XYZ file of C-alpha atoms in Angstrom:
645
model
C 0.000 0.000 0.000
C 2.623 2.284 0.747
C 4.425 2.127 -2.853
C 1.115 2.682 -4.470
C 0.394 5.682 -2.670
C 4.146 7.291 -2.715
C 3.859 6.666 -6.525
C 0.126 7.625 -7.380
C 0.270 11.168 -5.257
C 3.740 11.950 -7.036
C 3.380 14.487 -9.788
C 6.692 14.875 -12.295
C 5.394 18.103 -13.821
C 4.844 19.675 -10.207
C 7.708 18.155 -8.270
C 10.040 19.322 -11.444
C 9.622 23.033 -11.097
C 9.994 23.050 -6.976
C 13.334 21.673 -7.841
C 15.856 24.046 -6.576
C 19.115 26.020 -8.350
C 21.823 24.029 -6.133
C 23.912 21.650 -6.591
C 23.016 18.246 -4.760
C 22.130 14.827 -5.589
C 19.658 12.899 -7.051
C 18.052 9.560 -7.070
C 15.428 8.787 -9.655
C 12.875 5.964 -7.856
C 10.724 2.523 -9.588
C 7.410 2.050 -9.545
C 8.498 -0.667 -6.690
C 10.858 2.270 -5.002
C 14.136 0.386 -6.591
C 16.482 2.842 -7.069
C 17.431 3.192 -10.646
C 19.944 5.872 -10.944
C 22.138 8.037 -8.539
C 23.629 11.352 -10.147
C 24.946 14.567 -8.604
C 24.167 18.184 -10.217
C 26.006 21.521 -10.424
C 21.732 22.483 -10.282
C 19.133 19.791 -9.354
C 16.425 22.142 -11.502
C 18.664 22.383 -14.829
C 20.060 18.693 -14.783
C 16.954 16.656 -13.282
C 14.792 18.186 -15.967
C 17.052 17.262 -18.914
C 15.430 13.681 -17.777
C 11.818 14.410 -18.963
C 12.645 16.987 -21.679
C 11.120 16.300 -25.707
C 9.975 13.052 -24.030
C 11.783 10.256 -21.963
C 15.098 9.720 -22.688
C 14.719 11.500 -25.892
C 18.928 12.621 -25.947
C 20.180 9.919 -23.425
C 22.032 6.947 -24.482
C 19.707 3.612 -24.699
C 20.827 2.296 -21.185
C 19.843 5.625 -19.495
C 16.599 6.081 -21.451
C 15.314 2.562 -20.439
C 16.104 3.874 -17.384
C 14.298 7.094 -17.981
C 11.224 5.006 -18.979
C 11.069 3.082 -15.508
C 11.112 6.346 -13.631
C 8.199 7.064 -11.123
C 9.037 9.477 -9.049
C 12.911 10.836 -7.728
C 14.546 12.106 -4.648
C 16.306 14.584 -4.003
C 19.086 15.711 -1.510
C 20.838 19.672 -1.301
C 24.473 20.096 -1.002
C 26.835 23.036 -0.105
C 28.831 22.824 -2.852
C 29.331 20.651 -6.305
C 32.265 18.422 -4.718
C 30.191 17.502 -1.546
C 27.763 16.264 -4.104
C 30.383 14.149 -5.708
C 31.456 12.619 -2.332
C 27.626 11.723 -1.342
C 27.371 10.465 -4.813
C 30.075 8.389 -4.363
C 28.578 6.943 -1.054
C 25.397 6.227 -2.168
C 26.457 4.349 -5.031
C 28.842 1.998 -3.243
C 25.806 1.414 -0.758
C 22.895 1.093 -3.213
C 24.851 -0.244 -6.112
C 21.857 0.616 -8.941
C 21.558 -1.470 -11.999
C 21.754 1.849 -14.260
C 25.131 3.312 -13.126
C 28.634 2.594 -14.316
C 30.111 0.173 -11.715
C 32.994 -1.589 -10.965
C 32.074 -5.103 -10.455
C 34.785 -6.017 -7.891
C 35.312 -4.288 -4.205
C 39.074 -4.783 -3.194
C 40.408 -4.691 0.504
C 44.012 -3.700 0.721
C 45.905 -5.200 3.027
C 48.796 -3.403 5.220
C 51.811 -3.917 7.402
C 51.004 -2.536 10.967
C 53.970 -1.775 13.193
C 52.932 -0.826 16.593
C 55.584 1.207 17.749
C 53.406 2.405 20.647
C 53.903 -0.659 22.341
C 57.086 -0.596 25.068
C 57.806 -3.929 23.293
C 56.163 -3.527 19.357
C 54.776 -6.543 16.769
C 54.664 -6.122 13.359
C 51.529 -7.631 12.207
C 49.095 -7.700 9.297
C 46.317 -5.581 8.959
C 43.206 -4.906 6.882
C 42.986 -1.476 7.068
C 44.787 1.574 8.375
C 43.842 2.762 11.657
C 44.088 6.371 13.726
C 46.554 4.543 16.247
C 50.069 5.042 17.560
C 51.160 2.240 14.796
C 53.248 2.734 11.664
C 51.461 1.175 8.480
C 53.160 0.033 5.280
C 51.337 -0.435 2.097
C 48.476 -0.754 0.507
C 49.926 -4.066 -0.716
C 47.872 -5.765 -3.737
C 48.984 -9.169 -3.261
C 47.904 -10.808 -0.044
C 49.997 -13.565 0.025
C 54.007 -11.341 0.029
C 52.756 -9.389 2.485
C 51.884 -12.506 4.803
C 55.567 -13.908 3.096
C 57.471 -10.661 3.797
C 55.529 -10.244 7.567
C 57.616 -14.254 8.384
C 60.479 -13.038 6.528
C 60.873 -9.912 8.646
C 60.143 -11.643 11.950
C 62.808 -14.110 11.447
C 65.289 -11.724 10.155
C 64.787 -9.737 12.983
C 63.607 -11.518 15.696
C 60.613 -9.724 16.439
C 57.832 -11.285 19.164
C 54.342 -12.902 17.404
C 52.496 -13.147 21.038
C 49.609 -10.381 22.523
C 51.290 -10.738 25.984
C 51.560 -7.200 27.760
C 55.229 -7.723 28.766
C 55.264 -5.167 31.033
C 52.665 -7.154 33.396
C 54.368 -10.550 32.382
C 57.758 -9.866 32.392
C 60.131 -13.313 33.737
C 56.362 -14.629 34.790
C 56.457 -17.072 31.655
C 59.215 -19.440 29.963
C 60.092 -18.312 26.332
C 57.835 -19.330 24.136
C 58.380 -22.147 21.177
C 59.619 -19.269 18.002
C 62.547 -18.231 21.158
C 63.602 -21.767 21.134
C 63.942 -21.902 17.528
C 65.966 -18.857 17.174
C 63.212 -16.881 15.722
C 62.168 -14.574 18.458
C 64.501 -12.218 21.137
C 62.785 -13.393 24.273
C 61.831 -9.836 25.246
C 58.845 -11.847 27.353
C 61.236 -13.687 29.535
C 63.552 -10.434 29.721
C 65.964 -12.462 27.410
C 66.760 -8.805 25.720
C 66.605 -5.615 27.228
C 64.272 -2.978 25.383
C 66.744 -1.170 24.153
C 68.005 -3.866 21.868
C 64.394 -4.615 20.948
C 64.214 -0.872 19.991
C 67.095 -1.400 17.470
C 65.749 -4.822 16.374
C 61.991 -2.445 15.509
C 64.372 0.100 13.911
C 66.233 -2.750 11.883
C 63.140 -3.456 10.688
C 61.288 -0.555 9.793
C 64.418 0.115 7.771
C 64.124 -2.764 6.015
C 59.779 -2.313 5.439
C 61.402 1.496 3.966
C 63.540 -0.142 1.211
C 66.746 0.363 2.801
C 68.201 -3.455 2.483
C 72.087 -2.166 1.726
C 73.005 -2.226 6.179
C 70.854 -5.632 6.295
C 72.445 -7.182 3.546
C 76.244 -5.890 4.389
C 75.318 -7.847 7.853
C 74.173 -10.884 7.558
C 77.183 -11.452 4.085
C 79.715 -10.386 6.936
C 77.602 -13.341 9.662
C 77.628 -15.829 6.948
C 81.076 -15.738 6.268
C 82.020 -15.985 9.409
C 79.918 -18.725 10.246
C 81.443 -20.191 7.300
C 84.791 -19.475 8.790
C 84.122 -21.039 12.072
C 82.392 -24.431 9.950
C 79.068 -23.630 11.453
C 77.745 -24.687 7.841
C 74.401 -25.337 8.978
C 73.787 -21.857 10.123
C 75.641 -20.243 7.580
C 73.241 -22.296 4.964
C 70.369 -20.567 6.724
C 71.645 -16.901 6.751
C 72.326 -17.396 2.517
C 68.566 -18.291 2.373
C 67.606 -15.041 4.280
C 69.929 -13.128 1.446
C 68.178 -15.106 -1.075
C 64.865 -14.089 0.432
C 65.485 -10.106 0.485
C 66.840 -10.699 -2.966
C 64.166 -12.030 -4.168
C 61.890 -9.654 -2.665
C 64.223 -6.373 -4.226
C 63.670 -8.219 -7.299
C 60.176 -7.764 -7.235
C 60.180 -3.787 -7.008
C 63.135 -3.601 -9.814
C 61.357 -1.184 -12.101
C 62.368 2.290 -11.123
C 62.012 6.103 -12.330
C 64.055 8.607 -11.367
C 62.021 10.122 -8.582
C 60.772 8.933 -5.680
C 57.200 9.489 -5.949
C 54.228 7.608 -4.781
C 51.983 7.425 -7.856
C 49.148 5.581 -9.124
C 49.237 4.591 -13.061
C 45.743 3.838 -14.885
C 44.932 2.518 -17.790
C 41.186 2.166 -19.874
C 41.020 -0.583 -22.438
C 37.333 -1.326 -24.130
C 35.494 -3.754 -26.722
C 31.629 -3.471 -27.835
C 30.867 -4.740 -24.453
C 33.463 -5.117 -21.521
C 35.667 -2.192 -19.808
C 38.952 -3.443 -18.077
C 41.049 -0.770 -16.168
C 44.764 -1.762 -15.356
C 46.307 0.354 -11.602
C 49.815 0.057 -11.314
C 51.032 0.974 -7.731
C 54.456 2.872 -7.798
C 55.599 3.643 -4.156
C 58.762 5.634 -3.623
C 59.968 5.154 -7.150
C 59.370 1.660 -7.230
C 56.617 -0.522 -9.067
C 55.045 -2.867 -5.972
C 52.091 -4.543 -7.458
C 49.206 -4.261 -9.996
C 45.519 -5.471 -10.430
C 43.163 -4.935 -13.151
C 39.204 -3.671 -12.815
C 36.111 -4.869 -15.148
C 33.527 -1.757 -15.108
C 29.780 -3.021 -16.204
C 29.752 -0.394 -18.890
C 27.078 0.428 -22.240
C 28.438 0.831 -25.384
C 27.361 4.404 -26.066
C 28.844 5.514 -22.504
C 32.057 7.969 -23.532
C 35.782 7.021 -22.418
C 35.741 9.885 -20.650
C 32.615 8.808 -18.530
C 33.942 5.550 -17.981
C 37.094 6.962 -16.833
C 35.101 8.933 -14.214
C 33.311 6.726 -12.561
C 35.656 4.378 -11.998
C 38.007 7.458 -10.713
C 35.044 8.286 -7.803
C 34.384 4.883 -7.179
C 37.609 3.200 -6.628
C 39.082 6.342 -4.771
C 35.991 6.595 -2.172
C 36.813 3.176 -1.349
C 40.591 2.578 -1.625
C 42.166 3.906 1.928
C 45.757 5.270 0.309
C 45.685 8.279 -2.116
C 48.949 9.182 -4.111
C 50.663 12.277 -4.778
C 50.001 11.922 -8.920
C 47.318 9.672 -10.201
C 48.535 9.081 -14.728
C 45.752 8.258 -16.910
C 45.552 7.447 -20.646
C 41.907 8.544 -20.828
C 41.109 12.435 -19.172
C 37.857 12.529 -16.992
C 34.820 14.584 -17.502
C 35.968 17.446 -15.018
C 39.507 17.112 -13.909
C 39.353 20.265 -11.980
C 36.801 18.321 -9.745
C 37.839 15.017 -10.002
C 41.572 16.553 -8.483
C 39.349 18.588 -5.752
C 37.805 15.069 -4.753
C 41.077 13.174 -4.757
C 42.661 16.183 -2.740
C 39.554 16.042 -0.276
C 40.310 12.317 0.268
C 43.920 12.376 0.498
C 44.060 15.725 2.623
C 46.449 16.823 1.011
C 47.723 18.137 -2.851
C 46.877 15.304 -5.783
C 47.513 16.152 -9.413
C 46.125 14.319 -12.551
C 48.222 13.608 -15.472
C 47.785 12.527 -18.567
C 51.684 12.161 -19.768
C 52.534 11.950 -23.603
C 56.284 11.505 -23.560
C 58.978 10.411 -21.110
C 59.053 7.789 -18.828
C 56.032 8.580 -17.290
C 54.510 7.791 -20.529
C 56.110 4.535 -21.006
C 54.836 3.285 -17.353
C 51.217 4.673 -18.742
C 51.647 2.445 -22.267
C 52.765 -0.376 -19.939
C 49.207 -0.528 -17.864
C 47.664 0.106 -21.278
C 49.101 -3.131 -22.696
C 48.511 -5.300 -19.980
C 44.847 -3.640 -19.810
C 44.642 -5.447 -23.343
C 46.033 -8.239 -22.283
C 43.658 -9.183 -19.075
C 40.820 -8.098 -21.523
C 41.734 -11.273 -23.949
C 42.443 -13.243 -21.226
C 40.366 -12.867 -18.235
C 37.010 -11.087 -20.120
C 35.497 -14.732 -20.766
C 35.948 -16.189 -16.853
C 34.706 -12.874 -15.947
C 31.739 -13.491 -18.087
C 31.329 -17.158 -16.700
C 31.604 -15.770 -13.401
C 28.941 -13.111 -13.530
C 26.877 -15.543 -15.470
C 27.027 -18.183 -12.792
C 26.380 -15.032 -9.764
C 24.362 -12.080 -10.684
C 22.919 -13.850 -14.263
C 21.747 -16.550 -12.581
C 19.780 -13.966 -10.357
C 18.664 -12.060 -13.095
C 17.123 -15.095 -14.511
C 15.012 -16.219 -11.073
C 14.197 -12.648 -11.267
C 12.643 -13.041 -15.215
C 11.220 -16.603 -14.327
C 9.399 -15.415 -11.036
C 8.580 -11.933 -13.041
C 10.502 -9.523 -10.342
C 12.205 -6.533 -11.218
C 15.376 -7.742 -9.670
C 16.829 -10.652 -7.005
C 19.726 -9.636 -4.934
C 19.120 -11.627 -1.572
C 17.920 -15.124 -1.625
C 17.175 -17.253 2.373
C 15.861 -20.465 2.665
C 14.927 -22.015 5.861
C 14.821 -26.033 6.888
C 13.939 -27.946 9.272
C 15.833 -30.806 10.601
C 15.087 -33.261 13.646
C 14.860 -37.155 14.388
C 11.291 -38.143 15.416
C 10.533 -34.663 16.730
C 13.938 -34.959 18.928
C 16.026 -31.906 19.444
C 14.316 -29.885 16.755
C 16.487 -27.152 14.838
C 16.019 -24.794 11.772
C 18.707 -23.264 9.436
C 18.468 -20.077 7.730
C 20.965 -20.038 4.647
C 21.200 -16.605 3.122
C 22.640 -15.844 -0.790
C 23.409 -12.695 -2.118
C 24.197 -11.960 -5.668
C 24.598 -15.870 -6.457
C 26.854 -16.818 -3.870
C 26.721 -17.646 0.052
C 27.213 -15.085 2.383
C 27.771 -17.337 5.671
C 28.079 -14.439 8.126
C 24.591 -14.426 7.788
C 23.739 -17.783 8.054
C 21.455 -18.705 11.212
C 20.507 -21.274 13.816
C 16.984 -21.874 15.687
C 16.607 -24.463 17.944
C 12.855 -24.664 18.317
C 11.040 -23.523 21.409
C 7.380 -24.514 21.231
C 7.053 -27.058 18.725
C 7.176 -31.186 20.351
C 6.911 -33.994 17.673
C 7.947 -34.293 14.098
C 5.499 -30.894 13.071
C 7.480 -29.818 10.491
C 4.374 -27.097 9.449
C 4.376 -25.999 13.002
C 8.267 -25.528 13.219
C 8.263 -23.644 10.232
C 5.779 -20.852 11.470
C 7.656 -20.324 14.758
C 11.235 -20.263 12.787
C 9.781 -17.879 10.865
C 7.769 -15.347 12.892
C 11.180 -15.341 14.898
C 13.077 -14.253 11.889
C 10.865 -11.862 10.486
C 10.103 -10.138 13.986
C 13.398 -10.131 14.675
C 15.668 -6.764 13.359
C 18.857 -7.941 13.980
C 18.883 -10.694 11.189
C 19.862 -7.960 8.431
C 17.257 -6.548 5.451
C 14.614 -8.741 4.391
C 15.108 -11.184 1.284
C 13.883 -9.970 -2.200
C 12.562 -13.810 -2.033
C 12.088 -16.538 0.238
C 12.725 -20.221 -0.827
C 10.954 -22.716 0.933
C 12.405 -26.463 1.066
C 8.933 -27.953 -0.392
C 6.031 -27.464 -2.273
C 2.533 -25.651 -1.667
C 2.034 -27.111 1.765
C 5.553 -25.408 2.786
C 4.935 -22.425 0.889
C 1.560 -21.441 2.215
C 2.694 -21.881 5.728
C 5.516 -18.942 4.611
C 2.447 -17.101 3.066
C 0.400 -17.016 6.062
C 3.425 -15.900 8.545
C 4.411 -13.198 6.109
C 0.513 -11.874 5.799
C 0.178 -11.977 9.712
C 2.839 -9.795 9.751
C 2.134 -7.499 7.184
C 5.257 -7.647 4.623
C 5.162 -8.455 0.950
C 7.766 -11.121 0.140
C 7.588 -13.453 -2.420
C 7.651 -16.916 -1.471
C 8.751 -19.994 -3.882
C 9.266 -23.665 -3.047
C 12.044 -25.388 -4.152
C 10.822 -28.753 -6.335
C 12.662 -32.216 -6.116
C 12.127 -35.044 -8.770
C 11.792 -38.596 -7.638
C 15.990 -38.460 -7.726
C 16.084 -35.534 -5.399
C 17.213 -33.134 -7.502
C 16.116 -29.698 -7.928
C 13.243 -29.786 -11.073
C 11.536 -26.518 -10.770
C 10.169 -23.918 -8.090
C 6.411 -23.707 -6.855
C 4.885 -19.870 -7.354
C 1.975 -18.643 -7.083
C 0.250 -22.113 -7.164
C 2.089 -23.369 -10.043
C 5.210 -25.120 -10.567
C 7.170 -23.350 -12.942
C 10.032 -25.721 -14.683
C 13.888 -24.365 -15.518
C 15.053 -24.174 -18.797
C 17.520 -26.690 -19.704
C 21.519 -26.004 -18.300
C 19.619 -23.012 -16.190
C 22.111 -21.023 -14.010
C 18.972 -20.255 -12.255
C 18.497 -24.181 -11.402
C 22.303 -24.619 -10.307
C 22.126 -21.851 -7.896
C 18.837 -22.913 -6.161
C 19.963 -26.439 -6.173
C 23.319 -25.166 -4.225
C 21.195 -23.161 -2.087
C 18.629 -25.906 -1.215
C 22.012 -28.381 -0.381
C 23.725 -25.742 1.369
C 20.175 -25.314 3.598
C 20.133 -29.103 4.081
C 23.875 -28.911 4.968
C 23.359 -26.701 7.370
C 20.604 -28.019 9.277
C 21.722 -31.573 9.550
C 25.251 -30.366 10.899
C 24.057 -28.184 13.518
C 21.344 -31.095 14.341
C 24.451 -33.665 14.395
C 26.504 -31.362 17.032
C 23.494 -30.775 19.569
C 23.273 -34.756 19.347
C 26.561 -35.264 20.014
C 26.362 -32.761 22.955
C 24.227 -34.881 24.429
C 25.789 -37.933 24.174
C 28.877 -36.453 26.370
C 26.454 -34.685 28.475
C 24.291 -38.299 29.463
C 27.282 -39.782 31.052
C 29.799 -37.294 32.871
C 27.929 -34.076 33.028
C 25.401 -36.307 35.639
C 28.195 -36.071 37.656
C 28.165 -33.686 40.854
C 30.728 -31.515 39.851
C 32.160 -32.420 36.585
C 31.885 -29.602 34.365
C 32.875 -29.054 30.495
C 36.531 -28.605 31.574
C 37.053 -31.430 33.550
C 35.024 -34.349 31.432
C 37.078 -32.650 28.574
C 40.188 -33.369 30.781
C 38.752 -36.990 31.548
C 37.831 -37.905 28.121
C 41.333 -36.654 26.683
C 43.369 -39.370 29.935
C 40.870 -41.901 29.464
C 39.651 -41.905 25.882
C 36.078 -43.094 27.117
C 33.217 -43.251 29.471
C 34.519 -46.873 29.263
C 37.768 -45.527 30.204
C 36.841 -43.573 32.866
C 34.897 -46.111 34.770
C 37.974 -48.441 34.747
C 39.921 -45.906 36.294
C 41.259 -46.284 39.806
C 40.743 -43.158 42.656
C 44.144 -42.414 42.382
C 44.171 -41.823 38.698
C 41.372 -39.929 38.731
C 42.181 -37.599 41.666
C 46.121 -36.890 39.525
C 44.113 -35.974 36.310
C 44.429 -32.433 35.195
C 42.184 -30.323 36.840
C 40.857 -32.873 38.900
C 40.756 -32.954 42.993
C 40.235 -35.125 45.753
C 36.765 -34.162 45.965
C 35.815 -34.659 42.225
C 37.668 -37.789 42.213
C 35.650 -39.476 44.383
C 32.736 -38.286 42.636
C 33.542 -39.585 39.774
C 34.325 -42.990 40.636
C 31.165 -43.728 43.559
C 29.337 -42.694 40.598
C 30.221 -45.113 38.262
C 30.515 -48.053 41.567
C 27.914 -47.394 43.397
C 25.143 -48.641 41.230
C 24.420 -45.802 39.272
C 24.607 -47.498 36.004
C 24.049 -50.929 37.192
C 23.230 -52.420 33.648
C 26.529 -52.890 31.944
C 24.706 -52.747 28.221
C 23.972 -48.670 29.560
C 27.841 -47.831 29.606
C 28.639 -49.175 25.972
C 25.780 -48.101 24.067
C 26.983 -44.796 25.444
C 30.570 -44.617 25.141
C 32.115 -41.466 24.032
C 35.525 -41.078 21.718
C 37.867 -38.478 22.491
C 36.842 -36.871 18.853
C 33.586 -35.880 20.825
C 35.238 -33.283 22.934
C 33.979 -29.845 22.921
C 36.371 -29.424 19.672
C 33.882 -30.565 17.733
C 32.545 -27.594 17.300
C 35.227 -25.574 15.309
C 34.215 -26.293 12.400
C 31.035 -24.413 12.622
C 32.828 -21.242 15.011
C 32.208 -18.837 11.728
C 28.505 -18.996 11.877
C 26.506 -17.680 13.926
C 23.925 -19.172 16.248
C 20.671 -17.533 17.097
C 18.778 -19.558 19.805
């Protein structure tokens, strides 16, 4: 009701000339409230009208004038000045994503060396993104795995500590840990080495994160000689493998120009469809790492626009700014585009577009590879989207919805009505997105009600605001029976969601989804089909696993937890002596009582329990025996999702 009366009391003609002579930014609105398009304006009243002028989308390219022709009504928001509307622009877009704007299809995190030279005793560590601390950062690095090479590397060059411990507190209160033994950490824990020398070990290395290998390198060719010298081979082997190492890594930044500068170099290739855009990273005069961009672009869209949006998107997202940004392709405004760059960074940026010199070579070089990933990589990107976002565009066509982004599906899982549990499996864009998987473990259903489950699971989710946005559609594990229990929740409630079921055929596979009260069949070698049919496993995996572990928790918790003080630690520290209930009846007082964690007290607990006629029928003991695998361990492989009881 509500998007039938925002859109029926909206009137273009009126709302069009209250529009007022500001900059600002707009956002142009579906019949369904989807939002179509975000822009910014030097003034909302000359640029919003262009929309609706000699008809709609009469001089706009063909993506923006299907765009044009979904419009019902737009929003509107006032800015101060034309680059705050580029930075909200920028914010909205990487937030709301709409179909009808340029974007970049991938959304990079950068990863960083931390050094937290705060700390009386500092760790270098690795980070995924640059705080306001005390630390010193190094980076953004582009590839993941040499910064997680270079972060060992440095540690073992320099001996520098891996724990959390606050020394300070636990100085001498703790033995040196396993990397001291080894040779690969000072001690500083165990006041092994006096902060001072840890100081010069930190500054060792944050020479060495700078560039400056020359003093490192000098040093450890004068130790390996003399190792050699005093036919300590062994160790002299392993200080020529840490040359070889910051050889290797030099070798990877041997492109240089003459200056110093930190600069980013981009690149714009393009074909009838596809857009790749190729970033080389040059830090202090050095090339450190590339990576290449595919921009959803139309074929009528200008270089020049391209160029732009990629400039605002990447930059409102990517936490380091250089000094000089080189581009083959201008952008619309560079004026503004510099302002925005120079508004992020905080400081002076400057745009170049070089045509001779070396600056110009380094600019043809991202050009070329730009090519390159575009013959190479353009076809797995295709697969990929195909298999993601085209296989949501096609439930979308099938079910008739504008669009799909979020997909949940909910099941049921219990033995006879025992220890009852739901999952909630969650897809966005195509693929699982686990951190917002869910677990119910039913609360008022008894017995095998599988109709009766499903209502409470649901009403709990749907009441419930801290389970994220609601799904653009529900999929039910079932047919019409399933389905109209999801119906009747969602109608209580008062929200609009479509709900489908998800078919089987008589070989329990995925055939088709029920709609509306018809089953609707996928076209043959559907991406549609594949991706319900991994949600619908993934939902069964889900539930059945979590159903498995509460079982299991039981089974520990029937024998030892009956106990009179026997806890989760010590039947954990029972189990592990005594590999079994079996195990632990056999044992004497005096084994029990020296077990870890164990006393007098508990001891005897333990054993009158199992001697005393407690479980008098000997079948009870076996049919209950418990492995060692059952210890509360069993539950790590299920620590990244979340459990909502």
């Amino acid at each position: 009701m509500e998007k039938e009366k925002k859109t029926s009391e909206f009137n273009i003609e009126a709302e069009l000339a209250k529009l007022p002579h500001t900059p600002g930014v707009y956002l142009m609105h579906s019949d369904t409230q989807e939002i179509l398009y975000v822009g910014k304006a030097v003034d909302l009243h000359n640029r919003v009208r262009q929309y609706f002028r000699n008809g709609f989308g009469h001089n706009f390219s063909p993506k923006i004038g299907r765009m044009v022709s979904q419009i019902a009504y737009f929003e509107y928001i006032k800015t101060g000045s034309e680059l705050e509307a580029l930075v909200l622009e920028c914010n909205l877009i990487k937030e709301i994503r709409p179909r009808y704007n340029t974007l970049m299809t991938d959304d990079k995190e950068y990863p960083y060396i931390r050094v937290t030279t705060g700390e009386a005793y500092p760790r270098i560590l690795y980070s995924h993104r640059m705080s306001r601390d005390n630390a010193r950062y190094f980076g953004p690095f582009t590839d993941r795995s040499a910064v997680k090479d270079t972060l060992s590397l440095v540690r073992r060059l320099f001996k520098i500590r891996r724990c959390s411990r606050d020394i300070e507190k636990t100085m001498g209160k703790n033995r040196p840990c396993l990397y001291y033994q080894i040779g690969e950490c000072s001690g500083p824990c165990s006041g092994m080495v006096s902060q001072e020398e840890y100081r010069q070990q930190i500054e060792d290395a944050l020479r060495f994160l700078d560039g400056d290998t020359k003093e490192i390198t000098r040093r450890l060719t004068q130790q390996m000689k003399q190792e050699a010298a005093d036919m300590e081979f062994e160790k002299a082997a392993k200080t020529r493998d840490l040359l070889s190492s910051i050889a290797t890594i030099m070798e990877h930044q041997r492109i240089n120009l003459t200056s110093g500068e930190d600069r980013d170099v981009i690149a714009l290739a393009r074909n009838e469809k596809d857009s790749v855009l190729s970033v080389f990273f040059m830090r202090d005069g050095r090339l450190i790492g590339r990576e290449t961009h595919h921009m959803e672009t139309d074929p009528d869209e200008p270089d020049c626009q391209v160029m732009t949006a990629f400039l605002h998107q990447y930059y409102a997202g990517t936490p380091y700014i250089p000094g000089e940004v080189l581009l083959n392709i201008p952008p619309e405004d560079t004026a503004l585009t510099a302002a925005f760059l120079e508004n992020r960074r905080k400081k002076k940026c400057h745009i170049i577009l070089p045509q001779k010199g070396e600056k110009h070579k380094m600019l043809q070089l991202a050009e070329d590879n730009a090519r390159l990933v575009m013959e190479q990589d353009i076809e797995r990107m295709r697969r990929h989207e195909k298999r993601t976002t085209g296989a949501c565009r096609e439930l979308a066509d099938i079910v008739g919805l504008p669009s799909v982004v979020r997909l949940e599906a909910f099941d049921i899982s219990n033995i006879s009505g025992y220890h009852s549990v739901a999952s909630m499996v969650v897809f966005e864009n195509g693929e699982a997105r686990r951190n917002a998987y869910r677990k119910f473990r039913l609360r008022t259903v008894t017995g095998p009600d599988d109709y009766a489950s499903m209502k409470e699971v649901l009403s709990r989710r749907f009441t419930n605001d801290s389970l994220g946005r609601f799904p653009d559609i529900l999929m039910m594990d079932g047919g019409k029976g399933q389905v109209h229990i999801a119906e009747t929740v969602l109608d209580s409630l008062g929200i609009e969601i479509p709900v489908c079921g998800m078919v089987k055929d008589d070989n329990h596979r995925t055939r088709g989804l029920y709609y509306k009260d018809r089953e609707i069949a996928f076209p043959r070698g559907s991406e549609a089909m594949h991706m319900i049919t991994a949600l619908q496993d993934e939902t069964h995996r889900f539930a059945i696993t979590y159903h498995k572990l509460l079982r299991s928790k039981e089974q520990v918790h029937s024998i030892l937890d009956d106990i009179e003080g026997i806890g989760p630690k010590r039947r954990q520290a029972l189990l592990l002596r005594f590999s079994s209930a079996e195990g632990v009846k056999n044992a004497t007082l005096e084994e029990l009582a020296e077990t870890e964690g164990m006393n007098r007290k508990s001891a005897e607990a333990v054993y009158h329990f199992f001697h005393e006629g407690e479980t008098s029928d000997p079948d009870m003991t076996a049919s209950l025996e418990v492995e060692k695998d059952n210890c509360p361990d069993m539950t790590a492989s299920l620590e990244e999702e979340t459990n909502f009881e």
